[in-house]
Coordinates of C-alpha atoms in Angstrom, one line a residue:
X11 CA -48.8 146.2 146.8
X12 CA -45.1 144.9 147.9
X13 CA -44.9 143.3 150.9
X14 CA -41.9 143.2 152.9
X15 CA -41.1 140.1 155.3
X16 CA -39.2 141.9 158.1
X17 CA -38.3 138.7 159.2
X18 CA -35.8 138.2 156.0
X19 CA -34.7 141.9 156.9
X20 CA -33.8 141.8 160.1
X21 CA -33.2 138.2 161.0
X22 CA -29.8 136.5 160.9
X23 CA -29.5 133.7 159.2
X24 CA -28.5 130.7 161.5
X25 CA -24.9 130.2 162.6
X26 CA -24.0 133.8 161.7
X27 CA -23.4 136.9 163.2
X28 CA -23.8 140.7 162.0
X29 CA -19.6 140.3 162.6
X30 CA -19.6 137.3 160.6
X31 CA -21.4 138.9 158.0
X32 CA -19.4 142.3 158.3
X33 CA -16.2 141.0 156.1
X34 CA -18.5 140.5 152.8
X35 CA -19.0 144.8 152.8
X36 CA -15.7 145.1 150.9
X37 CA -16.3 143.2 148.1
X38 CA -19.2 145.5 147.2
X39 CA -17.3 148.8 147.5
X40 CA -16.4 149.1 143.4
X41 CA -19.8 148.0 142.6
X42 CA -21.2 151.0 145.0
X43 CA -18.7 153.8 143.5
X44 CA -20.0 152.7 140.1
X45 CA -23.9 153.2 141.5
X46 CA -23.3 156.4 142.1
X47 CA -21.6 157.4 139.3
X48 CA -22.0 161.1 138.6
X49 CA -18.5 162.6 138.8
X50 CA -17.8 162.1 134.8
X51 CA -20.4 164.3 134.5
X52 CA -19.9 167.0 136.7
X53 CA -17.9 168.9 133.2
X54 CA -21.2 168.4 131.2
X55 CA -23.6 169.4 134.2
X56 CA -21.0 172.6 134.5
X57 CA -21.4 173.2 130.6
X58 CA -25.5 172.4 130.7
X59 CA -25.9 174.9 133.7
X60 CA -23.6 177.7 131.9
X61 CA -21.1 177.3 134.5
X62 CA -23.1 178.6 137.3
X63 CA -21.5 175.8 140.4
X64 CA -24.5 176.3 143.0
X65 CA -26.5 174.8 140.2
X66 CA -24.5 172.5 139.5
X67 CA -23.9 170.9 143.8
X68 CA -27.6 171.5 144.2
X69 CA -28.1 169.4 140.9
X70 CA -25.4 166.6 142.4
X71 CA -26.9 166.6 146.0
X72 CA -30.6 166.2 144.9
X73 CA -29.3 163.6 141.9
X74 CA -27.5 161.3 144.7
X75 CA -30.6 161.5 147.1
X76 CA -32.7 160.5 144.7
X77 CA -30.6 157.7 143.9
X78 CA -30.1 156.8 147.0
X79 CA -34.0 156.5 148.2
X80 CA -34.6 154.3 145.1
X81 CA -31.8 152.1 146.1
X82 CA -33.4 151.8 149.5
X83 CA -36.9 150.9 147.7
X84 CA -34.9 148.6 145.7
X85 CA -33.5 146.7 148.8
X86 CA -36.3 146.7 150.7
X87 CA -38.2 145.1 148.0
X88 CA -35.9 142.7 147.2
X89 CA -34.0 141.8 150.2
X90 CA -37.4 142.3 152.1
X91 CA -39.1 139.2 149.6
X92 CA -36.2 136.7 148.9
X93 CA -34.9 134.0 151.3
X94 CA -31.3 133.8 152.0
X95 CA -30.8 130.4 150.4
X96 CA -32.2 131.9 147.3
X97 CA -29.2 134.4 146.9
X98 CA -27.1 131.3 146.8
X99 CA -28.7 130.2 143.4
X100 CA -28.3 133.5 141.7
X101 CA -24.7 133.5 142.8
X102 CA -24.6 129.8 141.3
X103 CA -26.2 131.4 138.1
X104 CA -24.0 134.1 137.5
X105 CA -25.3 136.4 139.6
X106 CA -26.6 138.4 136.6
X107 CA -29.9 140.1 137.0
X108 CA -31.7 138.1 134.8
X109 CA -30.9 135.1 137.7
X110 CA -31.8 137.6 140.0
X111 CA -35.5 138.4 138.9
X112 CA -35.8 135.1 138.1
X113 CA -35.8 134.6 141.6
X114 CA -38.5 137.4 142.2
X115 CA -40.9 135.6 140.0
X116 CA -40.4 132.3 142.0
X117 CA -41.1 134.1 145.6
X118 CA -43.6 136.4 144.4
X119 CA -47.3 135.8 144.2
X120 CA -48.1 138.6 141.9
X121 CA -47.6 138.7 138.3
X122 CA -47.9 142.8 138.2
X123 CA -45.4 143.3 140.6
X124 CA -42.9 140.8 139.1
X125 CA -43.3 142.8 135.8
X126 CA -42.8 145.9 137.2
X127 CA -39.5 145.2 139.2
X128 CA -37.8 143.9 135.6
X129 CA -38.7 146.8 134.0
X130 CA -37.3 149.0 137.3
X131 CA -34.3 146.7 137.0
X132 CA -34.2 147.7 133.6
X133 CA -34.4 151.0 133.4
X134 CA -31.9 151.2 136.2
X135 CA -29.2 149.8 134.1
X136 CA -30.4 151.7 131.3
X137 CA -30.2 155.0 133.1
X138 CA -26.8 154.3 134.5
X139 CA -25.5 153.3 131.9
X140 CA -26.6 156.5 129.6
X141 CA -26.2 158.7 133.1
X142 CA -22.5 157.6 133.4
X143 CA -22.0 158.4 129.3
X144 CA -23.0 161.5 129.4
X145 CA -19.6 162.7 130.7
X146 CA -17.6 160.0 128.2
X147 CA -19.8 162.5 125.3
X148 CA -18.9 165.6 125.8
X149 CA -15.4 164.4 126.4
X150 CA -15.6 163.0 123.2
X151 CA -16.7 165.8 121.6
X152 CA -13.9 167.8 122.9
X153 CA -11.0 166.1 122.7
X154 CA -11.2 165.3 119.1
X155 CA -12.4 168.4 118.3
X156 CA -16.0 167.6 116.7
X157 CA -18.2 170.9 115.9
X158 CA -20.8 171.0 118.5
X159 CA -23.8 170.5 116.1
X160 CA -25.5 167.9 115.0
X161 CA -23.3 165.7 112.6
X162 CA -20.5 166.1 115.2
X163 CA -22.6 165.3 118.2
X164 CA -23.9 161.9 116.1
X165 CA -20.1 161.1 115.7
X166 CA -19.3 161.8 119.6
X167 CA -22.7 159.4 120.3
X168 CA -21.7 156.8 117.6
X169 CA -17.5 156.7 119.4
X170 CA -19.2 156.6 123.3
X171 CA -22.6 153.8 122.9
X172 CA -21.3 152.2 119.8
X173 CA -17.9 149.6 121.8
X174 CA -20.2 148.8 124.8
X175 CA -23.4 148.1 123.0
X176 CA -21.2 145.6 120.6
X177 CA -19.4 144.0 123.8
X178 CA -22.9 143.9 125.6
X179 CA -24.1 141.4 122.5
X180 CA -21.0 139.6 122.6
X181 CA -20.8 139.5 125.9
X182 CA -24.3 139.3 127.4
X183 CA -23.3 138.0 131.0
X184 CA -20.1 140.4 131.2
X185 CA -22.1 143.5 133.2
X186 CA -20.7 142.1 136.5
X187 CA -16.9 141.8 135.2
X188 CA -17.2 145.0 133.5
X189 CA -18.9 147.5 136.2
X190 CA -15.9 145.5 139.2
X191 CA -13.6 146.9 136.7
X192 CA -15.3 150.2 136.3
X193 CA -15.4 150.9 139.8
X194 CA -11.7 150.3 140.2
X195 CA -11.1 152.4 137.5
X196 CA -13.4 155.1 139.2
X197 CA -11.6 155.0 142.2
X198 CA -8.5 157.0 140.1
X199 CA -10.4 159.2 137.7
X200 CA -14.0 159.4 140.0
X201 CA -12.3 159.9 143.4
X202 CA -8.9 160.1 143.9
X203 CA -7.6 162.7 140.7
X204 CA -10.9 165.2 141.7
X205 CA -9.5 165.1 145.3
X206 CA -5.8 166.2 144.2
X207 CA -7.3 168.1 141.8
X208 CA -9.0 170.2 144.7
X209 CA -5.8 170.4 146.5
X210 CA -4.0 172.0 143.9
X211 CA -6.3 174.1 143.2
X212 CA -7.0 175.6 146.6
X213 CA -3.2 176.1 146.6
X214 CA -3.0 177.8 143.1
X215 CA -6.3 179.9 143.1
X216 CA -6.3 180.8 147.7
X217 CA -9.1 183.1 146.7
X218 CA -11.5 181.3 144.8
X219 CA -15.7 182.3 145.0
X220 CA -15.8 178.8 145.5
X221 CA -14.8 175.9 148.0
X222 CA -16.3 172.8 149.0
X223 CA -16.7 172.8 152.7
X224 CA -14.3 170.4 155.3
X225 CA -10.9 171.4 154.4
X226 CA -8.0 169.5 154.0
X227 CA -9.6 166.6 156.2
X228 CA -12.1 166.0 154.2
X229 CA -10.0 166.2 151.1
X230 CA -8.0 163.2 152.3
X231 CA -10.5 161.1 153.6
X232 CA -11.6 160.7 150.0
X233 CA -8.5 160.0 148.7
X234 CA -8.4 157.1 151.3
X235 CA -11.7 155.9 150.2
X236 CA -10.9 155.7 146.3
X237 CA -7.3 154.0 147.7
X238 CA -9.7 151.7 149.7
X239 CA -11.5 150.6 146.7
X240 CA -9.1 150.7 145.1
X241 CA -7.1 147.3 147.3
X242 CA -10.8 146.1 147.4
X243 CA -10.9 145.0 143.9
X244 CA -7.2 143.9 144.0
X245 CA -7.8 141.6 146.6
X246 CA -11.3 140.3 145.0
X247 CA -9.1 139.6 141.4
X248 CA -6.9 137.5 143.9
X249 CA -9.9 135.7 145.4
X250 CA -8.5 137.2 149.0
X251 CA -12.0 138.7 150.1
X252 CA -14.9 137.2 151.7
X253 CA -17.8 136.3 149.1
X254 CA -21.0 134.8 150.1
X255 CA -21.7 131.2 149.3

């Protein structure tokens, strides 16, 4: 059984302030937009759910709660067993996750639950990872025109897992430069091209079956998030954000 010192949850570390602490948010907006990275694969959940779309929001909706409560499990474990100071030493490591659960093991008194948050930790990078690819696949598949059967879905898996699984070996300690970069590239393709998309489409098809609630508004306010992340990573590459140390 976890348990979770409230103490490290809710106290603030001496000398700061929640508005001290505030700045260090936007440095981890491209590494959120990656965590929830779903919108590749709303083409393939279209294609899996013979394009019925109530399937496929209900299939989004319950996909990014259920991310989102094991997130919360994830923090609250974590955040809820590791002193502050501690973060500094991953961040001195690399901040790679293998630093990271090296810090569980020294804070925690049980070797069970030490086990089991590496292979959580695991399987979460696994499952994004294949999650996210899904969409890369059938685009694959598609655009070079391989036969939807078997030999040309082995070619399509060989051209999407193949590159990263080579860089990953050459590159063990690259996750945290790669997904910075994937989130800034998800800003265009993830948020900001479905958005215009949408416009365009409302003004092309006025009577569709189907329209995602909010308007125009809400339309826009995305757009200004995926810009947001967008200046985010720009400013990180420039060393021009707040990053705790």
């Amino acid at each position: 059984f976890l348990i979770v010192k409230t103490d490290l949850l809710l106290t603030i570390p001496s000398k700061e302030s929640q508005l001290t602490l505030l700045p260090f948010i936007f440095i981890i907006i491209p590494y959120a937009i990656t965590s929830f990275g779903y919108h590749g694969n709303v083409c393939s959940l279209y294609k899996l759910y013979h394009e019925n779309e109530r399937k496929v929001v209900k299939s989004c909706i319950i996909g990014c709660l259920l991310a989102l409560v094991l997130y919360f499990l994830w923090v609250l474990g974590t955040m809820g067993n590791l002193p502050r100071p501690e973060f500094l030493t991953i961040i001195n490591k690399g901040g790679n996750l293998d630093a990271f659960i090296e810090s569980l093991y020294s804070v925690l008194n049980s070797q069970h639950i030490a086990t089991f948050l590496l292979w959580f930790s695991i399987s979460a990078v696994f499952c994004s990872f294949l999650g996210v690819a899904i969409g890369l696949f059938d685009y694959i598949l598609a655009s070079l025109n391989f036969q939807d059967n078997s030999s040309g879905r082995m070619k399509s898996a060989l051209l999407c897992f193949l590159p990263p699984l080579i860089l990953c070996m050459l590159f063990p300690n690259g996750f945290l430069i790669a997904i910075a970069y994937a989130g800034m590239a998800a800003c265009v393709w993830a948020i900001i091209c479905p958005a215009v998309m949408a416009l365009k489409a409302r003004e092309r098809f006025p009577n569709s079956r189907f329209k995602v609630w909010g308007g125009k508004g809400l339309i826009y306010a995305v757009i200004t998030f995926g810009i947001v992340g967008i200046i985010c990573q720009l400013l990180a590459q420039f060393n021009l954000l707040p990053i705790y140390r």
